PDB file of C-alpha atoms in Angstrom:
ATOM      1  CA  MET A   1       0.008  -0.006   0.007  1.00  0.00           C
ATOM      2  CA  PRO A   2       1.442   3.444  -0.916  1.00  0.00           C
ATOM      3  CA  ARG A   3       2.605   5.581   2.017  1.00  0.00           C
ATOM      4  CA  LEU A   4       2.825   9.343   1.677  1.00  0.00           C
ATOM      5  CA  TYR A   5       4.436  11.890   3.949  1.00  0.00           C
ATOM      6  CA  LEU A   6       2.620  15.215   4.348  1.00  0.00           C
ATOM      7  CA  ASP A   7       3.977  18.194   6.251  1.00  0.00           C
ATOM      8  CA  ALA A   8       0.440  19.158   7.401  1.00  0.00           C
ATOM      9  CA  PRO A   9      -2.033  18.401  10.203  1.00  0.00           C
ATOM     10  CA  LEU A  10      -4.015  15.207   9.701  1.00  0.00           C
ATOM     11  CA  SER A  11      -7.234  14.013  11.365  1.00  0.00           C
ATOM     12  CA  SER A  12      -9.807  11.323  10.717  1.00  0.00           C
ATOM     13  CA  GLY A  13     -12.582  12.390   8.380  1.00  0.00           C
ATOM     14  CA  LEU A  14     -10.554  15.202   6.755  1.00  0.00           C
ATOM     15  CA  GLU A  15     -10.954  15.611   2.985  1.00  0.00           C
ATOM     16  CA  PHE A  16      -8.453  17.598   0.955  1.00  0.00           C
ATOM     17  CA  ASP A  17      -6.369  17.747  -2.242  1.00  0.00           C
ATOM     18  CA  LEU A  18      -2.882  16.247  -1.994  1.00  0.00           C
ATOM     19  CA  PRO A  19       0.104  18.565  -2.577  1.00  0.00           C
ATOM     20  CA  GLU A  20       1.409  18.477  -6.116  1.00  0.00           C
ATOM     21  CA  ALA A  21       4.323  16.071  -5.516  1.00  0.00           C
ATOM     22  CA  CYS A  22       2.139  13.600  -3.610  1.00  0.00           C
ATOM     23  CA  ALA A  23      -0.611  13.832  -6.257  1.00  0.00           C
ATOM     24  CA  ARG A  24       1.899  13.110  -8.987  1.00  0.00           C
ATOM     25  CA  HIS A  25       3.076  10.037  -7.048  1.00  0.00           C
ATOM     26  CA  VAL A  26      -0.497   8.741  -6.830  1.00  0.00           C
ATOM     27  CA  GLN A  27      -1.056   9.367 -10.519  1.00  0.00           C
ATOM     28  CA  VAL A  28       2.120   7.515 -11.453  1.00  0.00           C
ATOM     29  CA  LEU A  29       0.878   4.543  -9.423  1.00  0.00           C
ATOM     30  CA  ARG A  30      -2.406   4.792 -11.373  1.00  0.00           C
ATOM     31  CA  LEU A  31      -4.519   4.627  -8.231  1.00  0.00           C
ATOM     32  CA  GLN A  32      -8.252   5.012  -8.724  1.00  0.00           C
ATOM     33  CA  PRO A  33     -11.078   6.413  -6.594  1.00  0.00           C
ATOM     34  CA  GLY A  34     -11.653   4.029  -3.707  1.00  0.00           C
ATOM     35  CA  ASP A  35      -8.101   2.787  -3.646  1.00  0.00           C
ATOM     36  CA  ALA A  36      -6.373   2.771  -0.220  1.00  0.00           C
ATOM     37  CA  LEU A  37      -3.198   4.504   0.854  1.00  0.00           C
ATOM     38  CA  THR A  38      -1.456   5.509   4.081  1.00  0.00           C
ATOM     39  CA  LEU A  39      -0.696   9.087   5.208  1.00  0.00           C
ATOM     40  CA  PHE A  40       1.672  10.279   7.940  1.00  0.00           C
ATOM     41  CA  ASN A  41       3.052  13.663   8.979  1.00  0.00           C
ATOM     42  CA  GLY A  42       6.085  12.714  11.069  1.00  0.00           C
ATOM     43  CA  GLN A  43       4.340  13.372  14.364  1.00  0.00           C
ATOM     44  CA  GLY A  44       3.971   9.667  15.174  1.00  0.00           C
ATOM     45  CA  GLY A  45       1.447   7.128  13.993  1.00  0.00           C
ATOM     46  CA  GLU A  46      -0.224   7.069  10.602  1.00  0.00           C
ATOM     47  CA  TYR A  47      -3.654   7.296   9.000  1.00  0.00           C
ATOM     48  CA  ALA A  48      -5.526   5.052   6.639  1.00  0.00           C
ATOM     49  CA  ALA A  49      -6.887   7.031   3.695  1.00  0.00           C
ATOM     50  CA  SER A  50      -8.579   6.509   0.384  1.00  0.00           C
ATOM     51  CA  VAL A  51      -8.667   8.267  -2.964  1.00  0.00           C
ATOM     52  CA  LEU A  52     -11.852  10.252  -3.502  1.00  0.00           C
ATOM     53  CA  ALA A  53     -11.290  11.705  -6.974  1.00  0.00           C
ATOM     54  CA  MET A  54      -8.586  11.862  -9.627  1.00  0.00           C
ATOM     55  CA  GLY A  55      -8.051  14.809 -11.935  1.00  0.00           C
ATOM     56  CA  LYS A  56      -5.339  15.749 -14.414  1.00  0.00           C
ATOM     57  CA  ARG A  57      -3.725  18.070 -11.853  1.00  0.00           C
ATOM     58  CA  HIS A  58      -5.235  17.088  -8.524  1.00  0.00           C
ATOM     59  CA  VAL A  59      -5.967  14.089  -6.354  1.00  0.00           C
ATOM     60  CA  SER A  60      -8.549  14.289  -3.569  1.00  0.00           C
ATOM     61  CA  VAL A  61      -8.321  11.980  -0.557  1.00  0.00           C
ATOM     62  CA  GLN A  62     -10.280  11.225   2.607  1.00  0.00           C
ATOM     63  CA  VAL A  63      -8.462  10.496   5.858  1.00  0.00           C
ATOM     64  CA  GLY A  64      -9.650   7.441   7.742  1.00  0.00           C
ATOM     65  CA  ALA A  65      -8.731   5.777  11.051  1.00  0.00           C
ATOM     66  CA  PHE A  66      -5.588   6.647  12.981  1.00  0.00           C
ATOM     67  CA  ASP A  67      -3.045   3.922  13.773  1.00  0.00           C
ATOM     68  CA  ALA A  68      -0.788   4.838  16.724  1.00  0.00           C
ATOM     69  CA  SER A  69       1.923   2.338  15.764  1.00  0.00           C
ATOM     70  CA  GLU A  70       5.490   3.469  16.337  1.00  0.00           C
ATOM     71  CA  ARG A  71       8.493   1.971  14.573  1.00  0.00           C
ATOM     72  CA  GLU A  72      11.240   4.091  16.142  1.00  0.00           C
ATOM     73  CA  SER A  73      14.245   2.469  17.772  1.00  0.00           C
ATOM     74  CA  PRO A  74      14.840   3.012  21.488  1.00  0.00           C
ATOM     75  CA  LEU A  75      18.366   4.039  20.581  1.00  0.00           C
ATOM     76  CA  GLN A  76      18.795   7.771  20.148  1.00  0.00           C
ATOM     77  CA  LEU A  77      21.127   7.673  17.189  1.00  0.00           C
ATOM     78  CA  THR A  78      22.761  10.769  15.663  1.00  0.00           C
ATOM     79  CA  LEU A  79      24.896  10.739  12.517  1.00  0.00           C
ATOM     80  CA  VAL A  80      27.438  13.530  12.162  1.00  0.00           C
ATOM     81  CA  GLN A  81      28.410  13.202   8.489  1.00  0.00           C
ATOM     82  CA  ALA A  82      31.107  15.148   6.679  1.00  0.00           C
ATOM     83  CA  LEU A  83      29.820  16.613   3.447  1.00  0.00           C
ATOM     84  CA  SER A  84      30.289  14.408   0.353  1.00  0.00           C
ATOM     85  CA  ALA A  85      29.345  14.553  -3.325  1.00  0.00           C
ATOM     86  CA  THR A  86      25.670  14.728  -4.212  1.00  0.00           C
ATOM     87  CA  GLU A  87      24.956  11.073  -4.988  1.00  0.00           C
ATOM     88  CA  ARG A  88      26.951   9.835  -2.019  1.00  0.00           C
ATOM     89  CA  MET A  89      25.265  12.232   0.366  1.00  0.00           C
ATOM     90  CA  ASP A  90      21.812  11.186  -0.902  1.00  0.00           C
ATOM     91  CA  TYR A  91      22.711   7.551  -0.331  1.00  0.00           C
ATOM     92  CA  THR A  92      23.912   8.256   3.206  1.00  0.00           C
ATOM     93  CA  VAL A  93      20.735  10.107   4.116  1.00  0.00           C
ATOM     94  CA  GLN A  94      18.493   7.464   2.578  1.00  0.00           C
ATOM     95  CA  LYS A  95      20.158   4.512   4.300  1.00  0.00           C
ATOM     96  CA  ALA A  96      20.544   6.317   7.629  1.00  0.00           C
ATOM     97  CA  THR A  97      16.792   6.914   7.564  1.00  0.00           C
ATOM     98  CA  GLU A  98      16.067   3.273   6.828  1.00  0.00           C
ATOM     99  CA  LEU A  99      18.367   2.242   9.695  1.00  0.00           C
ATOM    100  CA  GLY A 100      16.660   4.376  12.295  1.00  0.00           C
ATOM    101  CA  VAL A 101      18.952   7.344  12.612  1.00  0.00           C
ATOM    102  CA  GLN A 102      16.983  10.158  14.219  1.00  0.00           C
ATOM    103  CA  THR A 103      19.189  13.186  13.548  1.00  0.00           C
ATOM    104  CA  ILE A 104      21.662  13.864  10.751  1.00  0.00           C
ATOM    105  CA  GLN A 105      24.105  16.753  11.266  1.00  0.00           C
ATOM    106  CA  ILE A 106      26.085  17.722   8.141  1.00  0.00           C
ATOM    107  CA  VAL A 107      29.591  19.054   8.809  1.00  0.00           C
ATOM    108  CA  GLN A 108      32.242  20.615   6.640  1.00  0.00           C
ATOM    109  CA  SER A 109      35.794  19.462   7.287  1.00  0.00           C
ATOM    110  CA  ALA A 110      39.270  20.156   5.915  1.00  0.00           C
ATOM    111  CA  TYR A 111      39.349  17.341   3.373  1.00  0.00           C
ATOM    112  CA  CYS A 112      35.817  17.546   2.051  1.00  0.00           C
ATOM    113  CA  GLY A 113      36.122  17.059  -1.678  1.00  0.00           C
ATOM    114  CA  TYR A 114      32.735  18.630  -2.248  1.00  0.00           C
ATOM    115  CA  LYS A 115      32.241  22.295  -1.395  1.00  0.00           C
ATOM    116  CA  LEU A 116      28.856  23.814  -0.763  1.00  0.00           C
ATOM    117  CA  ALA A 117      28.430  27.549  -1.374  1.00  0.00           C
ATOM    118  CA  ALA A 118      26.343  29.431   1.158  1.00  0.00           C
ATOM    119  CA  GLU A 119      23.706  30.342  -1.413  1.00  0.00           C
ATOM    120  CA  ARG A 120      23.175  26.640  -2.243  1.00  0.00           C
ATOM    121  CA  ALA A 121      23.119  25.335   1.289  1.00  0.00           C
ATOM    122  CA  GLU A 122      19.421  25.908   1.860  1.00  0.00           C
ATOM    123  CA  LYS A 123      18.430  24.208  -1.385  1.00  0.00           C
ATOM    124  CA  ARG A 124      20.605  21.204  -0.595  1.00  0.00           C
ATOM    125  CA  LEU A 125      19.198  21.021   2.932  1.00  0.00           C
ATOM    126  CA  GLN A 126      15.665  20.933   1.489  1.00  0.00           C
ATOM    127  CA  HIS A 127      16.762  18.263  -0.964  1.00  0.00           C
ATOM    128  CA  TRP A 128      18.253  16.058   1.783  1.00  0.00           C
ATOM    129  CA  GLN A 129      15.108  16.484   3.847  1.00  0.00           C
ATOM    130  CA  ALA A 130      13.068  15.312   0.885  1.00  0.00           C
ATOM    131  CA  VAL A 131      15.339  12.281   0.504  1.00  0.00           C
ATOM    132  CA  ALA A 132      14.727  11.416   4.177  1.00  0.00           C
ATOM    133  CA  GLU A 133      10.970  11.839   3.752  1.00  0.00           C
ATOM    134  CA  SER A 134      10.922   9.529   0.739  1.00  0.00           C
ATOM    135  CA  ALA A 135      13.007   6.935   2.615  1.00  0.00           C
ATOM    136  CA  ALA A 136      10.616   7.140   5.586  1.00  0.00           C
ATOM    137  CA  GLU A 137       7.672   6.537   3.224  1.00  0.00           C
ATOM    138  CA  GLN A 138       9.358   3.441   1.860  1.00  0.00           C
ATOM    139  CA  CYS A 139      10.618   1.896   5.104  1.00  0.00           C
ATOM    140  CA  GLY A 140       7.517   2.412   7.223  1.00  0.00           C
ATOM    141  CA  ARG A 141       8.837   4.958   9.696  1.00  0.00           C
ATOM    142  CA  THR A 142       6.257   7.307  11.100  1.00  0.00           C
ATOM    143  CA  ARG A 143       8.794   9.956  12.045  1.00  0.00           C
ATOM    144  CA  VAL A 144      11.317  11.583   9.701  1.00  0.00           C
ATOM    145  CA  PRO A 145      14.919  12.272  10.726  1.00  0.00           C
ATOM    146  CA  ARG A 146      15.938  15.907  11.180  1.00  0.00           C
ATOM    147  CA  ILE A 147      18.593  17.040   8.729  1.00  0.00           C
ATOM    148  CA  LEU A 148      20.562  19.910  10.279  1.00  0.00           C
ATOM    149  CA  ALA A 149      22.193  22.610   8.206  1.00  0.00           C
ATOM    150  CA  PRO A 150      25.903  22.197   7.341  1.00  0.00           C
ATOM    151  CA  ILE A 151      28.290  23.650   9.891  1.00  0.00           C
ATOM    152  CA  LYS A 152      32.047  23.620  10.186  1.00  0.00           C
ATOM    153  CA  LEU A 153      33.227  20.644  12.171  1.00  0.00           C
ATOM    154  CA  GLU A 154      35.143  22.680  14.735  1.00  0.00           C
ATOM    155  CA  HIS A 155      32.063  24.805  15.414  1.00  0.00           C
ATOM    156  CA  TRP A 156      29.873  21.764  15.873  1.00  0.00           C
ATOM    157  CA  LEU A 157      32.373  20.116  18.213  1.00  0.00           C
ATOM    158  CA  ALA A 158      32.386  23.241  20.350  1.00  0.00           C
ATOM    159  CA  GLN A 159      28.643  23.028  20.887  1.00  0.00           C
ATOM    160  CA  ALA A 160      27.967  19.301  20.456  1.00  0.00           C
ATOM    161  CA  PRO A 161      25.046  18.024  22.526  1.00  0.00           C
ATOM    162  CA  ALA A 162      25.573  15.322  25.124  1.00  0.00           C
ATOM    163  CA  ALA A 163      25.433  11.607  24.333  1.00  0.00           C
ATOM    164  CA  GLU A 164      26.262   8.499  26.339  1.00  0.00           C
ATOM    165  CA  LEU A 165      28.554   7.250  23.608  1.00  0.00           C
ATOM    166  CA  LYS A 166      30.496   9.245  20.987  1.00  0.00           C
ATOM    167  CA  LEU A 167      32.230   7.326  18.220  1.00  0.00           C
ATOM    168  CA  LEU A 168      34.766   8.629  15.727  1.00  0.00           C
ATOM    169  CA  LEU A 169      34.958   6.198  12.793  1.00  0.00           C
ATOM    170  CA  SER A 170      38.652   5.720  12.024  1.00  0.00           C
ATOM    171  CA  PRO A 171      40.304   3.766   9.197  1.00  0.00           C
ATOM    172  CA  ILE A 172      43.621   3.785  11.085  1.00  0.00           C
ATOM    173  CA  ASP A 173      43.204   2.803  14.695  1.00  0.00           C
ATOM    174  CA  GLY A 174      40.715   2.515  17.503  1.00  0.00           C
ATOM    175  CA  GLN A 175      38.820   0.049  19.625  1.00  0.00           C
ATOM    176  CA  ARG A 176      36.749  -2.798  18.280  1.00  0.00           C
ATOM    177  CA  LEU A 177      32.955  -2.975  18.416  1.00  0.00           C
ATOM    178  CA  ASP A 178      33.057  -5.724  21.008  1.00  0.00           C
ATOM    179  CA  THR A 179      34.871  -3.476  23.456  1.00  0.00           C
ATOM    180  CA  LEU A 180      32.111  -0.886  23.571  1.00  0.00           C
ATOM    181  CA  PRO A 181      29.887  -0.586  26.680  1.00  0.00           C
ATOM    182  CA  ALA A 182      27.188  -3.224  27.010  1.00  0.00           C
ATOM    183  CA  GLN A 183      24.445  -0.618  27.133  1.00  0.00           C
ATOM    184  CA  ALA A 184      23.936   2.844  25.650  1.00  0.00           C
ATOM    185  CA  ALA A 185      20.723   4.832  25.113  1.00  0.00           C
ATOM    186  CA  SER A 186      22.228   7.586  22.932  1.00  0.00           C
ATOM    187  CA  VAL A 187      25.059   7.428  20.456  1.00  0.00           C
ATOM    188  CA  GLN A 188      26.711   9.964  18.150  1.00  0.00           C
ATOM    189  CA  MET A 189      28.751   8.622  15.232  1.00  0.00           C
ATOM    190  CA  LEU A 190      31.163  10.970  13.456  1.00  0.00           C
ATOM    191  CA  VAL A 191      31.994  10.020   9.869  1.00  0.00           C
ATOM    192  CA  GLY A 192      34.620  11.730   7.751  1.00  0.00           C
ATOM    193  CA  PRO A 193      34.637  12.655   4.038  1.00  0.00           C
ATOM    194  CA  GLU A 194      36.339  10.781   1.172  1.00  0.00           C
ATOM    195  CA  GLY A 195      39.725  12.158   2.309  1.00  0.00           C
ATOM    196  CA  GLY A 196      39.127  11.410   5.976  1.00  0.00           C
ATOM    197  CA  PHE A 197      39.610  13.800   8.872  1.00  0.00           C
ATOM    198  CA  SER A 198      42.863  15.637   9.371  1.00  0.00           C
ATOM    199  CA  LEU A 199      45.001  14.754  12.389  1.00  0.00           C
ATOM    200  CA  GLU A 200      43.982  18.030  13.991  1.00  0.00           C
ATOM    201  CA  GLU A 201      40.265  17.282  13.500  1.00  0.00           C
ATOM    202  CA  GLU A 202      40.635  13.796  14.968  1.00  0.00           C
ATOM    203  CA  ALA A 203      42.446  15.297  17.956  1.00  0.00           C
ATOM    204  CA  SER A 204      39.654  17.873  18.413  1.00  0.00           C
ATOM    205  CA  ALA A 205      37.010  15.184  18.227  1.00  0.00           C
ATOM    206  CA  LYS A 206      38.788  13.053  20.851  1.00  0.00           C
ATOM    207  CA  ALA A 207      39.106  16.119  23.076  1.00  0.00           C
ATOM    208  CA  ALA A 208      35.310  16.563  22.754  1.00  0.00           C
ATOM    209  CA  GLY A 209      34.791  13.037  24.065  1.00  0.00           C
ATOM    210  CA  PHE A 210      34.755  10.939  20.898  1.00  0.00           C
ATOM    211  CA  GLN A 211      36.313   7.486  20.986  1.00  0.00           C
ATOM    212  CA  ALA A 212      37.964   6.052  17.864  1.00  0.00           C
ATOM    213  CA  LEU A 213      36.255   2.958  16.486  1.00  0.00           C
ATOM    214  CA  LEU A 214      38.043   0.746  13.915  1.00  0.00           C
ATOM    215  CA  LEU A 215      35.941  -1.277  11.445  1.00  0.00           C
ATOM    216  CA  GLY A 216      38.456  -3.965  10.565  1.00  0.00           C
ATOM    217  CA  PRO A 217      41.422  -3.770   8.154  1.00  0.00           C
ATOM    218  CA  ARG A 218      39.547  -2.593   5.044  1.00  0.00           C
ATOM    219  CA  ILE A 219      38.825   1.005   3.995  1.00  0.00           C
ATOM    220  CA  PHE A 220      35.161   1.918   3.496  1.00  0.00           C
ATOM    221  CA  ARG A 221      33.782   4.602   1.224  1.00  0.00           C
ATOM    222  CA  THR A 222      32.310   7.516   3.170  1.00  0.00           C
ATOM    223  CA  GLU A 223      28.764   6.667   2.056  1.00  0.00           C
ATOM    224  CA  THR A 224      29.182   3.068   3.271  1.00  0.00           C
ATOM    225  CA  VAL A 225      30.379   3.796   6.810  1.00  0.00           C
ATOM    226  CA  ALA A 226      27.193   5.278   8.290  1.00  0.00           C
ATOM    227  CA  PRO A 227      24.861   2.436   7.176  1.00  0.00           C
ATOM    228  CA  VAL A 228      27.320  -0.215   8.389  1.00  0.00           C
ATOM    229  CA  VAL A 229      27.825   1.390  11.781  1.00  0.00           C
ATOM    230  CA  ALA A 230      24.135   2.219  12.204  1.00  0.00           C
ATOM    231  CA  ALA A 231      23.246  -1.430  11.608  1.00  0.00           C
ATOM    232  CA  LEU A 232      25.894  -2.602  14.105  1.00  0.00           C
ATOM    233  CA  LEU A 233      24.683  -0.139  16.740  1.00  0.00           C
ATOM    234  CA  GLN A 234      21.057  -1.089  16.212  1.00  0.00           C
ATOM    235  CA  ALA A 235      22.000  -4.730  16.716  1.00  0.00           C
ATOM    236  CA  ARG A 236      23.885  -3.890  19.919  1.00  0.00           C
ATOM    237  CA  TYR A 237      21.706  -1.202  21.473  1.00  0.00           C
ATOM    238  CA  GLY A 238      18.576  -0.789  19.355  1.00  0.00           C
ATOM    239  CA  ASP A 239      15.806  -2.872  17.890  1.00  0.00           C
ATOM    240  CA  PHE A 240      17.576  -5.338  15.567  1.00  0.00           C
TER     241      PHE A 240
END
């Protein structure tokens, strides 16, 4: 059954026209009046709904019963991801959403191969949020991760929120996964760009409480690291 995210209030019995992007999705799927779909707005739970009418440029729906189901992990998982090229960043956001990451903070570091001009930052942020929304539709989440605007790594480290466990993903050295604490309710994972973090940045991260974590002897691409570590952390502390 199609699931659609709407950034709008929802309530049982409500009838309205879907926003253009959602309407286009329904039209592509060739749904017809009477067909069922699911709507959610990221506030928790979801609503059954049905198509009332189809037009060339609009789709009318009626909201049905509310389902309070939650599919969020008990692990408060934050990804702090260094900026990467467009396709790689999209992949990271998509898979992090599927794997239950709740907050994604984009950071700019010394060796970022992809630079983001200030005038483009807002558009890219909107794009990444749309990627997260689409991934939430697909994977069944009823809440959408927050994508936070890019900030320089040193500035973020200076104001980083608290977490029980802070992990710096390192291709060089660090502890193994099986040496981590047996329990943790909140984890931050810091992932570098294609060129990795500089020695100064790693030192700053460790001074801010991050512990280096080594993922074996092989080097991962930056877009691979977050999904791998998120899955391992969900298995250890979350709902896998």
